[in-house]
CSV table of C-alpha atoms in Angstrom, one decimal:
chain,number,residue,atom,x,y,z
D,441,ASP,CA,-2.9,-140.2,-118.0
D,442,GLN,CA,0.3,-139.4,-119.1
D,443,GLN,CA,2.0,-136.7,-116.7
D,444,VAL,CA,5.0,-136.1,-119.0
D,445,LYS,CA,4.4,-136.0,-123.0
D,446,GLN,CA,6.6,-135.8,-126.2
D,447,ASN,CA,3.9,-135.1,-129.1
D,448,SER,CA,6.0,-135.6,-131.9
D,449,PRO,CA,7.0,-139.6,-132.2
D,450,SER,CA,9.6,-138.4,-134.7
D,451,LEU,CA,11.8,-135.8,-136.0
D,452,SER,CA,14.3,-135.1,-138.7
D,453,VAL,CA,16.8,-132.7,-139.6
D,454,GLN,CA,20.1,-132.2,-141.5
D,455,GLU,CA,23.2,-132.2,-140.4
D,456,GLY,CA,24.2,-128.9,-139.2
D,457,ARG,CA,20.9,-127.5,-138.5
D,458,ILE,CA,19.3,-127.3,-135.2
D,459,SER,CA,17.4,-130.0,-133.2
D,460,ILE,CA,14.5,-128.9,-130.8
D,461,LEU,CA,12.5,-132.1,-128.6
D,462,ASN,CA,9.7,-131.1,-127.0
D,463,CYS,CA,8.2,-132.2,-123.6
D,464,ASP,CA,5.0,-131.3,-121.9
D,465,TYR,CA,4.7,-132.0,-118.4
D,466,THR,CA,1.6,-132.0,-116.3
D,467,ASN,CA,2.6,-132.4,-112.8
D,468,SER,CA,3.5,-129.3,-110.6
D,469,MET,CA,5.0,-131.1,-108.1
D,470,PHE,CA,7.8,-132.2,-110.9
D,471,ASP,CA,11.2,-130.2,-109.6
D,472,TYR,CA,13.5,-131.8,-111.9
D,473,PHE,CA,14.1,-132.7,-115.5
D,474,LEU,CA,16.2,-134.8,-117.4
D,475,TRP,CA,17.0,-136.2,-120.9
D,476,TYR,CA,18.4,-139.3,-121.6
D,477,LYS,CA,20.1,-140.6,-125.1
D,478,LYS,CA,19.0,-144.1,-126.7
D,479,TYR,CA,20.4,-146.0,-129.2
D,480,PRO,CA,19.1,-149.3,-130.6
D,481,ALA,CA,20.1,-152.4,-128.4
D,482,GLU,CA,21.4,-150.3,-125.7
D,483,GLY,CA,20.1,-149.2,-122.4
D,484,PRO,CA,19.4,-145.0,-121.7
D,485,THR,CA,21.8,-142.6,-121.2
D,486,PHE,CA,21.7,-139.4,-119.3
D,487,LEU,CA,22.4,-136.3,-121.3
D,488,ILE,CA,21.1,-133.1,-119.7
D,489,SER,CA,19.4,-132.0,-116.8
D,490,ILE,CA,17.8,-128.8,-115.2
D,491,SER,CA,16.3,-128.0,-112.0
D,492,SER,CA,12.7,-126.0,-111.6
D,493,ILE,CA,15.0,-123.3,-110.4
D,494,LYS,CA,16.3,-122.7,-113.3
D,495,ASP,CA,15.1,-122.1,-116.6
D,496,LYS,CA,18.3,-122.9,-119.0
D,497,ASN,CA,20.9,-125.5,-118.9
D,498,GLU,CA,23.6,-125.7,-121.4
D,499,ASP,CA,26.4,-128.5,-122.0
D,500,GLY,CA,28.4,-128.3,-125.5
D,501,ARG,CA,25.7,-128.5,-128.2
D,502,PHE,CA,22.9,-129.4,-125.9
D,503,THR,CA,21.0,-126.5,-124.4
D,504,VAL,CA,17.4,-127.5,-122.5
D,505,PHE,CA,15.2,-124.8,-121.8
D,506,LEU,CA,12.2,-125.1,-119.1
D,507,ASN,CA,9.5,-122.9,-118.8
D,508,LYS,CA,7.1,-123.7,-115.9
D,509,SER,CA,3.9,-121.7,-116.1
D,510,ALA,CA,4.0,-123.7,-119.2
D,511,LYS,CA,4.9,-126.4,-118.2
D,512,HIS,CA,7.1,-126.9,-121.1
D,513,LEU,CA,10.5,-128.0,-121.8
D,514,SER,CA,12.9,-128.3,-124.4
D,515,LEU,CA,15.9,-130.0,-125.9
D,516,HIS,CA,17.8,-127.7,-128.5
D,517,ILE,CA,20.8,-129.5,-130.4
D,518,VAL,CA,22.8,-127.6,-132.4
D,519,PRO,CA,24.3,-127.9,-134.8
D,520,SER,CA,23.2,-131.2,-135.2
D,521,GLN,CA,25.0,-134.5,-135.8
D,522,PRO,CA,24.9,-138.0,-137.6
D,523,GLY,CA,25.6,-139.4,-134.6
D,524,ASP,CA,22.8,-137.6,-132.7
D,525,SER,CA,20.2,-140.0,-133.9
D,526,ALA,CA,18.6,-141.9,-131.5
D,527,VAL,CA,15.8,-141.6,-129.6
D,528,TYR,CA,15.4,-139.3,-127.1
D,529,PHE,CA,13.4,-139.6,-123.5
D,530,CYS,CA,12.2,-136.9,-121.1
D,531,ALA,CA,11.8,-137.6,-117.8
D,532,ALA,CA,10.2,-135.5,-115.4
D,533,GLY,CA,10.8,-136.4,-111.0
D,534,TYR,CA,10.4,-135.0,-107.8
D,535,ASN,CA,11.5,-136.2,-104.0
D,536,ALA,CA,8.3,-136.3,-101.8
D,537,GLY,CA,9.8,-137.7,-98.3
D,538,ASN,CA,10.8,-142.0,-98.6
D,539,ASN,CA,8.4,-140.6,-102.3
D,540,ARG,CA,10.4,-141.0,-104.9
D,541,LYS,CA,8.9,-140.5,-108.4
D,542,LEU,CA,10.4,-140.2,-112.0
D,543,ILE,CA,8.3,-140.0,-114.9
D,544,TRP,CA,9.2,-141.0,-118.6
D,545,GLY,CA,8.2,-139.6,-121.5
D,546,LEU,CA,7.3,-142.1,-124.4
D,547,GLY,CA,10.7,-140.6,-126.4
D,548,THR,CA,11.2,-138.8,-129.5
D,549,SER,CA,13.1,-140.5,-132.9
D,550,LEU,CA,15.3,-138.4,-133.8
D,551,ALA,CA,16.9,-138.8,-137.7
D,552,VAL,CA,19.6,-136.2,-138.5
D,553,ASN,CA,20.7,-137.0,-142.3
D,554,PRO,CA,24.1,-136.3,-143.5
K,1447,ASN,CA,34.3,-150.2,-115.6
K,1448,ALA,CA,31.5,-152.6,-116.6
K,1449,GLY,CA,28.8,-150.5,-115.1
K,1450,VAL,CA,25.8,-152.2,-115.2
K,1451,THR,CA,25.3,-155.7,-116.8
K,1452,GLN,CA,22.2,-157.7,-117.7
K,1453,THR,CA,21.9,-161.8,-118.5
K,1454,PRO,CA,20.6,-162.7,-120.7
K,1455,LYS,CA,20.2,-160.6,-123.2
K,1456,PHE,CA,17.4,-162.6,-125.0
K,1457,GLN,CA,15.2,-165.0,-123.7
K,1458,VAL,CA,12.1,-166.9,-125.1
K,1459,LEU,CA,9.9,-168.3,-122.5
K,1460,LYS,CA,6.2,-170.2,-123.1
K,1461,THR,CA,3.5,-169.1,-121.0
K,1462,GLY,CA,3.7,-170.4,-117.1
K,1463,GLN,CA,7.5,-170.5,-117.4
K,1464,SER,CA,9.3,-169.0,-114.7
K,1465,MET,CA,12.7,-166.7,-114.9
K,1466,THR,CA,15.1,-164.8,-113.1
K,1467,LEU,CA,16.9,-161.8,-115.0
K,1468,GLN,CA,19.9,-161.1,-113.2
K,1469,CYS,CA,21.5,-157.1,-113.1
K,1470,ALA,CA,24.8,-156.4,-111.9
K,1471,GLN,CA,26.7,-152.5,-111.2
K,1472,ASP,CA,30.3,-152.3,-109.6
K,1473,MET,CA,29.7,-148.3,-109.3
K,1474,ASN,CA,29.1,-148.9,-105.6
K,1475,HIS,CA,25.5,-147.4,-106.2
K,1476,ASN,CA,22.8,-147.6,-103.3
K,1477,SER,CA,20.0,-147.4,-105.0
K,1478,MET,CA,18.6,-150.2,-107.9
K,1479,TYR,CA,16.0,-150.2,-110.2
K,1480,TRP,CA,14.0,-152.9,-112.7
K,1481,TYR,CA,12.1,-151.4,-116.0
K,1482,ARG,CA,9.9,-152.6,-118.6
K,1483,GLN,CA,10.3,-150.5,-122.5
K,1484,ASP,CA,7.0,-151.6,-124.6
K,1485,PRO,CA,6.4,-150.2,-127.8
K,1486,GLY,CA,4.7,-147.0,-127.9
K,1487,MET,CA,5.3,-146.5,-124.3
K,1488,GLY,CA,8.0,-145.1,-122.2
K,1489,LEU,CA,9.9,-147.0,-119.5
K,1490,ARG,CA,7.8,-147.9,-116.8
K,1491,LEU,CA,9.0,-148.7,-113.0
K,1492,ILE,CA,8.9,-152.2,-111.6
K,1493,TYR,CA,10.6,-152.4,-108.5
K,1494,TYR,CA,13.1,-149.9,-107.1
K,1495,SER,CA,15.6,-150.8,-104.7
K,1496,ALA,CA,16.8,-147.5,-102.5
K,1497,SER,CA,19.3,-149.0,-100.7
K,1498,GLU,CA,20.5,-153.1,-100.0
K,1499,GLY,CA,18.0,-154.6,-97.8
K,1500,THR,CA,14.6,-152.5,-99.3
K,1501,THR,CA,12.7,-152.9,-102.2
K,1502,ASP,CA,9.4,-151.2,-103.2
K,1503,LYS,CA,7.3,-151.2,-105.7
K,1504,GLY,CA,6.9,-148.8,-108.6
K,1505,GLU,CA,4.5,-148.5,-111.3
K,1506,VAL,CA,3.8,-152.1,-112.8
K,1507,PRO,CA,4.7,-155.0,-110.5
K,1508,ASN,CA,1.9,-157.2,-110.7
K,1509,GLY,CA,3.5,-161.0,-111.8
K,1510,TYR,CA,6.8,-159.9,-111.3
K,1511,ASN,CA,9.2,-160.1,-107.5
K,1512,VAL,CA,12.9,-159.1,-106.5
K,1513,SER,CA,15.3,-159.5,-104.8
K,1514,ARG,CA,18.4,-157.5,-103.4
K,1515,LEU,CA,20.7,-159.9,-103.1
K,1516,ASN,CA,23.9,-156.8,-102.0
K,1517,LYS,CA,24.8,-153.8,-103.3
K,1518,ARG,CA,26.0,-155.0,-106.4
K,1519,GLU,CA,23.2,-157.4,-107.5
K,1520,PHE,CA,19.2,-156.7,-107.5
K,1521,SER,CA,17.2,-159.6,-109.7
K,1522,LEU,CA,14.0,-159.8,-111.0
K,1523,ARG,CA,11.8,-162.7,-111.2
K,1524,LEU,CA,8.6,-164.1,-113.0
K,1525,GLU,CA,7.1,-166.5,-111.4
K,1526,SER,CA,4.5,-167.5,-114.4
K,1527,ALA,CA,5.5,-165.8,-117.8
K,1528,ALA,CA,2.3,-164.1,-119.3
K,1529,PRO,CA,2.6,-163.3,-122.8
K,1530,SER,CA,2.0,-159.6,-121.7
K,1531,GLN,CA,5.1,-159.8,-120.4
K,1532,THR,CA,6.9,-159.5,-123.5
K,1533,SER,CA,8.9,-156.3,-123.3
K,1534,VAL,CA,12.6,-155.5,-123.0
K,1535,TYR,CA,13.7,-154.7,-119.4
K,1536,PHE,CA,16.4,-152.8,-118.1
K,1537,CYS,CA,18.5,-152.6,-114.8
K,1538,ALA,CA,20.1,-149.6,-113.9
K,1539,SER,CA,21.7,-147.6,-110.5
K,1540,SER,CA,21.9,-144.6,-109.1
K,1541,PRO,CA,24.3,-143.4,-106.5
K,1542,SER,CA,21.4,-142.7,-103.9
K,1543,GLY,CA,17.7,-142.7,-105.5
K,1544,ARG,CA,16.7,-139.2,-105.6
K,1545,ALA,CA,14.9,-138.4,-108.4
K,1546,TRP,CA,17.4,-135.9,-109.9
K,1547,GLU,CA,20.3,-138.3,-109.9
K,1548,THR,CA,21.6,-139.6,-113.0
K,1549,GLN,CA,20.7,-143.3,-113.5
K,1550,TYR,CA,22.9,-145.9,-115.6
K,1551,PHE,CA,21.2,-148.1,-117.3
K,1552,GLY,CA,22.1,-151.8,-118.4
K,1553,PRO,CA,21.9,-152.7,-122.1
K,1554,GLY,CA,19.0,-154.8,-121.6
K,1555,THR,CA,17.0,-158.3,-121.6
K,1556,ARG,CA,14.3,-158.7,-124.5
K,1557,LEU,CA,12.1,-161.2,-123.0
K,1558,LEU,CA,9.8,-163.0,-125.8
K,1559,VAL,CA,6.5,-165.1,-124.3
K,1560,LEU,CA,5.0,-167.3,-126.4
């Protein structure tokens, strides 16, 4: 039972266009959402996050949108660059006292073509 | 600044052999984590250590033990390796273990159990 779902295993876009990566979650307790990027043979690196009290967070070319009613978030990359080609993981978490939970999606492999 | 380092980078074991994966961080972080990533799966938490002297089970702890040797080091031990433990293992650290904190990952250890 996947609590965090990235339904598109892969995505291909042209350089300069927008990349939209989607993530759905099922657990209403999640109150923080993060996106990580992973290149081959490297560990994931943090990209951008958003808390449940916001519906948008922007950092340069990267924007994350959160729709709590739909339990859906998306990562927009504008404009896409070849160096953005990587696997993107969505993760959702909550804190409940000493109980910390961070659940990861399966990832979406993004290819940005020159 | 080394960040999170892991040794070894790659290991081949025979079923039943034991080994210890080493992880160290130089960021003075309190919390450390061990994940595994299998093909087609997201990152799954094996064990974590919220602070020096404490360890807790994650989603998939069976077959593993951990030791938080000191603030810097967190090791993962396979007492009797099984083919199902073939995976890529990532160590990560974060300042204090809250779900919204950025986790900093090492480059991973690729383990093959024959």
